[in-house]
PDB file of C-alpha atoms in Angstrom:
ATOM      1  CA  UNK A 336     -60.286  50.778  -5.558  1.00 46.00           C
ATOM      2  CA  UNK A 337     -60.442  53.306  -2.740  1.00 54.00           C
ATOM      3  CA  UNK A 338     -60.906  57.017  -3.229  1.00 60.00           C
ATOM      4  CA  UNK A 339     -57.553  58.786  -3.098  1.00 69.00           C
ATOM      5  CA  UNK A 340     -57.204  61.750  -0.763  1.00 76.00           C
ATOM      6  CA  UNK A 341     -53.719  63.222  -1.108  1.00 87.00           C
ATOM      7  CA  UNK A 342     -52.313  66.106   0.898  1.00 90.00           C
ATOM      8  CA  UNK A 343     -50.062  68.306  -1.233  1.00 94.00           C
ATOM      9  CA  UNK A 344     -46.748  68.624   0.618  1.00 93.00           C
ATOM     10  CA  UNK A 345     -44.572  70.708  -1.640  1.00 93.00           C
ATOM     11  CA  UNK A 346     -41.489  71.549   0.454  1.00 94.00           C
ATOM     12  CA  UNK A 347     -39.309  70.458   3.374  1.00 94.00           C
ATOM     13  CA  UNK A 348     -40.985  73.140   5.468  1.00 91.00           C
ATOM     14  CA  UNK A 349     -44.334  71.342   5.068  1.00 86.00           C
ATOM     15  CA  UNK A 350     -42.986  68.588   7.307  1.00 83.00           C
ATOM     16  CA  UNK A 351     -41.750  66.191   4.631  1.00 87.00           C
ATOM     17  CA  UNK A 352     -37.968  66.001   4.965  1.00 90.00           C
ATOM     18  CA  UNK A 353     -37.635  64.137   1.670  1.00 92.00           C
ATOM     19  CA  UNK A 354     -38.652  67.299  -0.218  1.00 93.00           C
ATOM     20  CA  UNK A 355     -36.456  70.270  -1.218  1.00 94.00           C
ATOM     21  CA  UNK A 356     -36.351  73.414   0.909  1.00 96.00           C
ATOM     22  CA  UNK A 357     -38.563  76.275  -0.230  1.00 95.00           C
ATOM     23  CA  UNK A 358     -35.562  78.397  -1.206  1.00 95.00           C
ATOM     24  CA  UNK A 359     -34.541  75.695  -3.692  1.00 96.00           C
ATOM     25  CA  UNK A 360     -37.977  75.726  -5.332  1.00 96.00           C
ATOM     26  CA  UNK A 361     -37.970  79.447  -6.127  1.00 97.00           C
ATOM     27  CA  UNK A 362     -37.714  80.370  -9.815  1.00 96.00           C
ATOM     28  CA  UNK A 363     -37.139  83.698 -11.566  1.00 96.00           C
ATOM     29  CA  UNK A 364     -39.178  82.591 -14.578  1.00 96.00           C
ATOM     30  CA  UNK A 365     -42.764  81.519 -13.814  1.00 96.00           C
ATOM     31  CA  UNK A 366     -44.281  78.257 -14.976  1.00 96.00           C
ATOM     32  CA  UNK A 367     -45.779  78.780 -18.439  1.00 96.00           C
ATOM     33  CA  UNK A 368     -49.074  77.479 -16.997  1.00 97.00           C
ATOM     34  CA  UNK A 369     -48.933  79.657 -13.868  1.00 97.00           C
ATOM     35  CA  UNK A 370     -52.231  81.436 -14.505  1.00 96.00           C
ATOM     36  CA  UNK A 371     -54.066  78.124 -14.970  1.00 96.00           C
ATOM     37  CA  UNK A 372     -52.439  76.584 -11.932  1.00 96.00           C
ATOM     38  CA  UNK A 373     -53.394  79.536  -9.709  1.00 96.00           C
ATOM     39  CA  UNK A 374     -56.958  79.644 -11.031  1.00 94.00           C
ATOM     40  CA  UNK A 375     -57.322  75.918 -10.372  1.00 94.00           C
ATOM     41  CA  UNK A 376     -55.907  76.158  -6.851  1.00 94.00           C
ATOM     42  CA  UNK A 377     -58.152  79.075  -5.883  1.00 91.00           C
ATOM     43  CA  UNK A 378     -61.414  77.275  -6.662  1.00 83.00           C
ATOM     44  CA  UNK A 379     -63.506  76.060  -3.745  1.00 70.00           C
ATOM     45  CA  UNK A 380     -62.182  76.661  -0.265  1.00 69.00           C
ATOM     46  CA  UNK A 381     -63.718  73.886   1.846  1.00 70.00           C
ATOM     47  CA  UNK A 382     -62.425  75.013   5.235  1.00 71.00           C
ATOM     48  CA  UNK A 383     -61.777  78.628   6.186  1.00 73.00           C
ATOM     49  CA  UNK A 384     -59.323  79.044   9.046  1.00 80.00           C
ATOM     50  CA  UNK A 385     -58.875  82.194  11.146  1.00 78.00           C
ATOM     51  CA  UNK A 386     -55.107  81.775  11.559  1.00 88.00           C
ATOM     52  CA  UNK A 387     -52.075  83.125   9.734  1.00 93.00           C
ATOM     53  CA  UNK A 388     -49.094  81.428   8.078  1.00 94.00           C
ATOM     54  CA  UNK A 389     -45.803  83.295   8.049  1.00 95.00           C
ATOM     55  CA  UNK A 390     -43.710  83.336   4.905  1.00 95.00           C
ATOM     56  CA  UNK A 391     -40.716  81.038   5.513  1.00 95.00           C
ATOM     57  CA  UNK A 392     -38.699  83.037   2.991  1.00 95.00           C
ATOM     58  CA  UNK A 393     -39.648  86.386   4.529  1.00 95.00           C
ATOM     59  CA  UNK A 394     -41.017  85.873   8.070  1.00 93.00           C
ATOM     60  CA  UNK A 395     -42.156  89.484   8.318  1.00 94.00           C
ATOM     61  CA  UNK A 396     -44.816  88.750   5.706  1.00 95.00           C
ATOM     62  CA  UNK A 397     -47.978  86.617   5.814  1.00 95.00           C
ATOM     63  CA  UNK A 398     -48.222  84.044   3.004  1.00 95.00           C
ATOM     64  CA  UNK A 399     -51.561  82.400   3.928  1.00 93.00           C
ATOM     65  CA  UNK A 400     -54.210  81.814   6.549  1.00 93.00           C
ATOM     66  CA  UNK A 401     -54.447  78.024   6.673  1.00 90.00           C
ATOM     67  CA  UNK A 402     -57.558  77.778   4.498  1.00 88.00           C
ATOM     68  CA  UNK A 403     -57.985  74.336   2.924  1.00 87.00           C
ATOM     69  CA  UNK A 404     -58.842  73.730  -0.732  1.00 86.00           C
ATOM     70  CA  UNK A 405     -59.542  70.520  -2.632  1.00 82.00           C
ATOM     71  CA  UNK A 406     -60.346  69.133  -6.054  1.00 81.00           C
ATOM     72  CA  UNK A 407     -61.709  65.922  -4.557  1.00 75.00           C
ATOM     73  CA  UNK A 408     -58.422  64.048  -4.878  1.00 82.00           C
ATOM     74  CA  UNK A 409     -55.777  66.512  -3.710  1.00 88.00           C
ATOM     75  CA  UNK A 410     -55.915  68.834  -0.683  1.00 89.00           C
ATOM     76  CA  UNK A 411     -53.769  71.922  -0.178  1.00 93.00           C
ATOM     77  CA  UNK A 412     -53.457  74.998   2.038  1.00 93.00           C
ATOM     78  CA  UNK A 413     -53.602  78.548   0.750  1.00 94.00           C
ATOM     79  CA  UNK A 414     -49.917  79.149   1.481  1.00 95.00           C
ATOM     80  CA  UNK A 415     -49.156  76.997  -1.582  1.00 96.00           C
ATOM     81  CA  UNK A 416     -51.089  79.554  -3.647  1.00 97.00           C
ATOM     82  CA  UNK A 417     -49.094  82.344  -2.027  1.00 96.00           C
ATOM     83  CA  UNK A 418     -45.706  80.776  -2.726  1.00 97.00           C
ATOM     84  CA  UNK A 419     -46.541  80.094  -6.360  1.00 97.00           C
ATOM     85  CA  UNK A 420     -47.898  83.597  -6.850  1.00 97.00           C
ATOM     86  CA  UNK A 421     -45.045  85.390  -5.070  1.00 97.00           C
ATOM     87  CA  UNK A 422     -41.994  83.200  -5.742  1.00 97.00           C
ATOM     88  CA  UNK A 423     -42.904  81.067  -8.784  1.00 97.00           C
ATOM     89  CA  UNK A 424     -42.083  77.929  -6.792  1.00 97.00           C
ATOM     90  CA  UNK A 425     -42.323  74.664  -8.662  1.00 95.00           C
ATOM     91  CA  UNK A 426     -44.862  72.133  -7.420  1.00 95.00           C
ATOM     92  CA  UNK A 427     -44.712  68.308  -7.445  1.00 94.00           C
ATOM     93  CA  UNK A 428     -44.782  67.191 -11.071  1.00 95.00           C
ATOM     94  CA  UNK A 429     -47.554  64.617 -10.609  1.00 95.00           C
ATOM     95  CA  UNK A 430     -49.818  67.256  -9.050  1.00 95.00           C
ATOM     96  CA  UNK A 431     -48.947  69.788 -11.773  1.00 96.00           C
ATOM     97  CA  UNK A 432     -49.765  67.244 -14.484  1.00 96.00           C
ATOM     98  CA  UNK A 433     -53.099  66.450 -12.815  1.00 94.00           C
ATOM     99  CA  UNK A 434     -53.996  70.164 -12.696  1.00 95.00           C
ATOM    100  CA  UNK A 435     -53.264  70.724 -16.377  1.00 95.00           C
ATOM    101  CA  UNK A 436     -55.139  67.595 -17.448  1.00 93.00           C
ATOM    102  CA  UNK A 437     -58.225  68.461 -15.394  1.00 90.00           C
ATOM    103  CA  UNK A 438     -58.220  72.252 -15.629  1.00 92.00           C
ATOM    104  CA  UNK A 439     -60.911  72.705 -18.284  1.00 91.00           C
ATOM    105  CA  UNK A 440     -63.314  70.182 -16.790  1.00 86.00           C
ATOM    106  CA  UNK A 441     -62.929  71.589 -13.284  1.00 84.00           C
ATOM    107  CA  UNK A 442     -63.433  75.210 -14.308  1.00 87.00           C
ATOM    108  CA  UNK A 443     -66.470  74.367 -16.433  1.00 85.00           C
ATOM    109  CA  UNK A 444     -67.953  72.429 -13.525  1.00 80.00           C
ATOM    110  CA  UNK A 445     -67.419  75.316 -11.139  1.00 80.00           C
ATOM    111  CA  UNK A 446     -68.960  77.805 -13.548  1.00 83.00           C
ATOM    112  CA  UNK A 447     -72.064  75.610 -13.724  1.00 82.00           C
ATOM    113  CA  UNK A 448     -72.032  75.064  -9.967  1.00 77.00           C
ATOM    114  CA  UNK A 449     -72.426  78.797  -9.381  1.00 80.00           C
ATOM    115  CA  UNK A 450     -75.735  78.755 -11.275  1.00 87.00           C
ATOM    116  CA  UNK A 451     -77.365  76.046  -9.123  1.00 89.00           C
ATOM    117  CA  UNK A 452     -80.392  77.471  -7.303  1.00 93.00           C
ATOM    118  CA  UNK A 453     -82.179  74.357  -5.989  1.00 95.00           C
ATOM    119  CA  UNK A 454     -81.236  70.946  -4.624  1.00 95.00           C
ATOM    120  CA  UNK A 455     -83.661  68.083  -4.127  1.00 96.00           C
ATOM    121  CA  UNK A 456     -82.747  65.239  -1.765  1.00 95.00           C
ATOM    122  CA  UNK A 457     -84.546  61.929  -1.402  1.00 94.00           C
ATOM    123  CA  UNK A 458     -83.477  59.465   1.263  1.00 93.00           C
ATOM    124  CA  UNK A 459     -84.910  55.948   1.373  1.00 90.00           C
ATOM    125  CA  UNK A 460     -83.113  55.203   4.595  1.00 86.00           C
ATOM    126  CA  UNK A 461     -84.724  51.822   5.222  1.00 83.00           C
ATOM    127  CA  UNK A 462     -87.302  49.706   3.372  1.00 80.00           C
ATOM    128  CA  UNK A 463     -90.633  51.446   3.758  1.00 82.00           C
ATOM    129  CA  UNK A 464     -89.193  54.756   4.953  1.00 88.00           C
ATOM    130  CA  UNK A 465     -88.585  57.637   2.558  1.00 92.00           C
ATOM    131  CA  UNK A 466     -87.928  61.328   3.116  1.00 95.00           C
ATOM    132  CA  UNK A 467     -87.541  64.147   0.635  1.00 96.00           C
ATOM    133  CA  UNK A 468     -86.709  67.821   0.791  1.00 97.00           C
ATOM    134  CA  UNK A 469     -86.222  70.568  -1.784  1.00 97.00           C
ATOM    135  CA  UNK A 470     -84.145  73.559  -0.712  1.00 96.00           C
ATOM    136  CA  UNK A 471     -83.966  76.805  -2.660  1.00 96.00           C
ATOM    137  CA  UNK A 472     -81.165  79.321  -2.325  1.00 93.00           C
ATOM    138  CA  UNK A 473     -83.744  81.864  -1.193  1.00 95.00           C
ATOM    139  CA  UNK A 474     -84.434  79.685   1.870  1.00 96.00           C
ATOM    140  CA  UNK A 475     -87.824  78.271   0.867  1.00 97.00           C
ATOM    141  CA  UNK A 476     -88.022  74.510   1.330  1.00 97.00           C
ATOM    142  CA  UNK A 477     -90.553  71.773   0.625  1.00 97.00           C
ATOM    143  CA  UNK A 478     -90.563  68.647   2.796  1.00 96.00           C
ATOM    144  CA  UNK A 479     -92.374  65.319   2.798  1.00 95.00           C
ATOM    145  CA  UNK A 480     -92.047  61.865   4.322  1.00 93.00           C
ATOM    146  CA  UNK A 481     -94.131  58.782   3.670  1.00 90.00           C
ATOM    147  CA  UNK A 482     -95.020  58.186   7.320  1.00 83.00           C
ATOM    148  CA  UNK A 483     -96.117  61.503   8.804  1.00 80.00           C
ATOM    149  CA  UNK A 484     -96.847  63.883   5.931  1.00 81.00           C
ATOM    150  CA  UNK A 485     -99.908  63.417   3.746  1.00 78.00           C
ATOM    151  CA  UNK A 486     -99.091  66.685   1.989  1.00 85.00           C
ATOM    152  CA  UNK A 487     -95.892  68.504   1.278  1.00 91.00           C
ATOM    153  CA  UNK A 488     -94.872  70.864   4.068  1.00 94.00           C
ATOM    154  CA  UNK A 489     -93.616  74.286   3.020  1.00 95.00           C
ATOM    155  CA  UNK A 490     -91.259  76.310   5.179  1.00 96.00           C
ATOM    156  CA  UNK A 491     -88.540  78.937   5.098  1.00 96.00           C
ATOM    157  CA  UNK A 492     -85.084  79.380   6.569  1.00 96.00           C
ATOM    158  CA  UNK A 493     -82.745  82.306   6.002  1.00 95.00           C
ATOM    159  CA  UNK A 494     -81.056  82.563   2.602  1.00 93.00           C
ATOM    160  CA  UNK A 495     -77.733  82.557   4.440  1.00 90.00           C
ATOM    161  CA  UNK A 496     -78.496  79.218   6.096  1.00 91.00           C
ATOM    162  CA  UNK A 497     -79.718  77.831   2.768  1.00 92.00           C
ATOM    163  CA  UNK A 498     -76.347  78.747   1.279  1.00 87.00           C
ATOM    164  CA  UNK A 499     -74.549  77.008   4.159  1.00 85.00           C
ATOM    165  CA  UNK A 500     -76.510  73.867   3.303  1.00 88.00           C
ATOM    166  CA  UNK A 501     -76.355  73.957  -0.498  1.00 87.00           C
ATOM    167  CA  UNK A 502     -72.717  74.910  -1.093  1.00 81.00           C
ATOM    168  CA  UNK A 503     -71.174  71.896   0.719  1.00 79.00           C
ATOM    169  CA  UNK A 504     -73.599  69.565  -1.067  1.00 83.00           C
ATOM    170  CA  UNK A 505     -72.471  70.931  -4.407  1.00 78.00           C
ATOM    171  CA  UNK A 506     -68.812  70.770  -3.470  1.00 72.00           C
ATOM    172  CA  UNK A 507     -68.966  67.188  -2.245  1.00 73.00           C
ATOM    173  CA  UNK A 508     -71.347  65.666  -4.789  1.00 75.00           C
ATOM    174  CA  UNK A 509     -71.664  68.017  -7.747  1.00 68.00           C
ATOM    175  CA  UNK A 510     -68.019  68.853  -8.426  1.00 63.00           C
ATOM    176  CA  UNK A 511     -66.024  66.049  -6.873  1.00 62.00           C
ATOM    177  CA  UNK A 512     -68.223  62.979  -6.922  1.00 63.00           C
ATOM    178  CA  UNK A 513     -67.061  59.822  -8.630  1.00 50.00           C
ATOM    179  CA  UNK A 514     -68.535  56.361  -8.748  1.00 47.00           C
ATOM    180  CA  UNK A 515     -67.238  52.845  -8.163  1.00 46.00           C
ATOM    181  CA  UNK A 516     -64.736  53.719  -5.457  1.00 46.00           C
ATOM    182  CA  UNK A 517     -64.257  51.245  -2.629  1.00 45.00           C
ATOM    183  CA  UNK A 518     -66.910  48.969  -1.223  1.00 51.00           C
ATOM    184  CA  UNK A 519     -69.079  49.186   1.827  1.00 57.00           C
ATOM    185  CA  UNK A 520     -72.080  46.933   2.360  1.00 57.00           C
ATOM    186  CA  UNK A 521     -74.953  49.217   3.363  1.00 60.00           C
ATOM    187  CA  UNK A 522     -78.203  47.293   3.000  1.00 63.00           C
ATOM    188  CA  UNK A 523     -81.677  48.684   2.653  1.00 66.00           C
ATOM    189  CA  UNK A 524     -81.180  52.263   1.533  1.00 76.00           C
ATOM    190  CA  UNK A 525     -81.012  54.355  -1.585  1.00 86.00           C
ATOM    191  CA  UNK A 526     -80.464  58.111  -1.785  1.00 89.00           C
ATOM    192  CA  UNK A 527     -80.558  60.669  -4.570  1.00 91.00           C
ATOM    193  CA  UNK A 528     -79.538  64.307  -4.924  1.00 92.00           C
ATOM    194  CA  UNK A 529     -80.745  66.357  -7.896  1.00 93.00           C
ATOM    195  CA  UNK A 530     -79.429  69.782  -8.848  1.00 92.00           C
ATOM    196  CA  UNK A 531     -81.439  72.431 -10.673  1.00 94.00           C
ATOM    197  CA  UNK A 532     -80.711  75.763 -12.328  1.00 91.00           C
ATOM    198  CA  UNK A 533     -83.980  77.552 -11.617  1.00 86.00           C
ATOM    199  CA  UNK A 534     -86.397  74.754 -12.600  1.00 85.00           C
ATOM    200  CA  UNK A 535     -84.088  73.185 -15.164  1.00 91.00           C
ATOM    201  CA  UNK A 536     -82.575  69.824 -14.202  1.00 92.00           C
ATOM    202  CA  UNK A 537     -78.781  69.882 -14.354  1.00 88.00           C
ATOM    203  CA  UNK A 538     -77.307  66.835 -12.637  1.00 86.00           C
ATOM    204  CA  UNK A 539     -78.149  63.842 -10.460  1.00 86.00           C
ATOM    205  CA  UNK A 540     -76.075  61.675  -8.135  1.00 85.00           C
ATOM    206  CA  UNK A 541     -77.154  58.732  -6.009  1.00 85.00           C
ATOM    207  CA  UNK A 542     -75.939  56.040  -3.666  1.00 83.00           C
ATOM    208  CA  UNK A 543     -76.627  52.316  -3.455  1.00 76.00           C
ATOM    209  CA  UNK A 544     -75.435  49.367  -1.433  1.00 70.00           C
ATOM    210  CA  UNK A 545     -71.706  48.636  -1.712  1.00 72.00           C
ATOM    211  CA  UNK A 546     -70.886  52.253  -2.435  1.00 73.00           C
ATOM    212  CA  UNK A 547     -67.914  54.252  -1.286  1.00 73.00           C
ATOM    213  CA  UNK A 548     -67.877  54.645   2.507  1.00 76.00           C
ATOM    214  CA  UNK A 549     -66.696  58.250   2.030  1.00 75.00           C
ATOM    215  CA  UNK A 550     -69.793  59.118  -0.012  1.00 79.00           C
ATOM    216  CA  UNK A 551     -72.125  57.467   2.475  1.00 83.00           C
ATOM    217  CA  UNK A 552     -70.648  59.299   5.451  1.00 83.00           C
ATOM    218  CA  UNK A 553     -70.729  62.581   3.555  1.00 83.00           C
ATOM    219  CA  UNK A 554     -74.390  62.078   2.714  1.00 88.00           C
ATOM    220  CA  UNK A 555     -75.338  61.227   6.302  1.00 89.00           C
ATOM    221  CA  UNK A 556     -73.387  64.239   7.522  1.00 88.00           C
ATOM    222  CA  UNK A 557     -75.227  66.527   5.101  1.00 90.00           C
ATOM    223  CA  UNK A 558     -78.618  65.260   6.297  1.00 93.00           C
ATOM    224  CA  UNK A 559     -77.637  65.744   9.928  1.00 93.00           C
ATOM    225  CA  UNK A 560     -76.516  69.271   9.108  1.00 92.00           C
ATOM    226  CA  UNK A 561     -79.821  70.089   7.388  1.00 95.00           C
ATOM    227  CA  UNK A 562     -81.724  68.805  10.434  1.00 94.00           C
ATOM    228  CA  UNK A 563     -80.047  71.551  12.482  1.00 92.00           C
ATOM    229  CA  UNK A 564     -81.872  74.161  10.411  1.00 94.00           C
ATOM    230  CA  UNK A 565     -85.265  72.598   9.701  1.00 93.00           C
ATOM    231  CA  UNK A 566     -87.670  71.017  12.224  1.00 92.00           C
ATOM    232  CA  UNK A 567     -88.134  67.809  10.245  1.00 93.00           C
ATOM    233  CA  UNK A 568     -86.680  64.307  10.208  1.00 92.00           C
ATOM    234  CA  UNK A 569     -84.675  63.154   7.199  1.00 94.00           C
ATOM    235  CA  UNK A 570     -84.147  59.517   8.148  1.00 91.00           C
ATOM    236  CA  UNK A 571     -80.727  59.804   9.762  1.00 90.00           C
ATOM    237  CA  UNK A 572     -81.910  57.702  12.703  1.00 87.00           C
ATOM    238  CA  UNK A 573     -81.950  54.713  10.351  1.00 85.00           C
ATOM    239  CA  UNK A 574     -78.491  55.345   8.919  1.00 84.00           C
ATOM    240  CA  UNK A 575     -75.247  54.116  10.449  1.00 73.00           C
ATOM    241  CA  UNK A 576     -71.853  55.771  10.062  1.00 61.00           C
ATOM    242  CA  UNK A 577     -70.081  52.559  11.057  1.00 61.00           C
ATOM    243  CA  UNK A 578     -71.319  50.168   8.390  1.00 54.00           C
TER     244      UNK A 578
END
């Protein structure tokens, strides 16, 4: 079964002509779960956009900026948040049901996510080749590979850059990861990511052969991103996006 990635189109004005117009979704009385729905939708912006979205119901006002949010299954823009908040619009019932069912788990996960201070990544990118790196939120990292490093190498990047590295890892693999989705034959590698609150182990995720192609590409992308900030190899030369 493949991982579902569903864009939340909630009105005709989103480009889906099978849906009602925004004006027909407006309600005087808010959804009884409005506060939960808004809290859920506001967690974890994965793509900040510098644009603006005009309010279809009042074009003189701005209703959003085009920022993208996700819970790992559904994706939505911030104008959805604005319309719910301002006009009490109703949202697709299947999406609403999913929010209510997953609200507690998602909010608990995000609360824990905010306490993560260290990630440890190990990449066995090919038989005989292994790379590992620990990255702290303060920017201090510890690196080793089994070919060129007899001892662990210590280094430091800015805390800001460490945050740019750690937050996407947590979003993609700590909050939204799920196993046994899809199949993709990727022979000869095994990777692990461990999450720590201070020195306390919190969570671990890993990848094997025949895993979800989405997870594999995300992991490779994360390693390539880290290599932009640290002067060390993490085995990406042995990993193939196209498998």
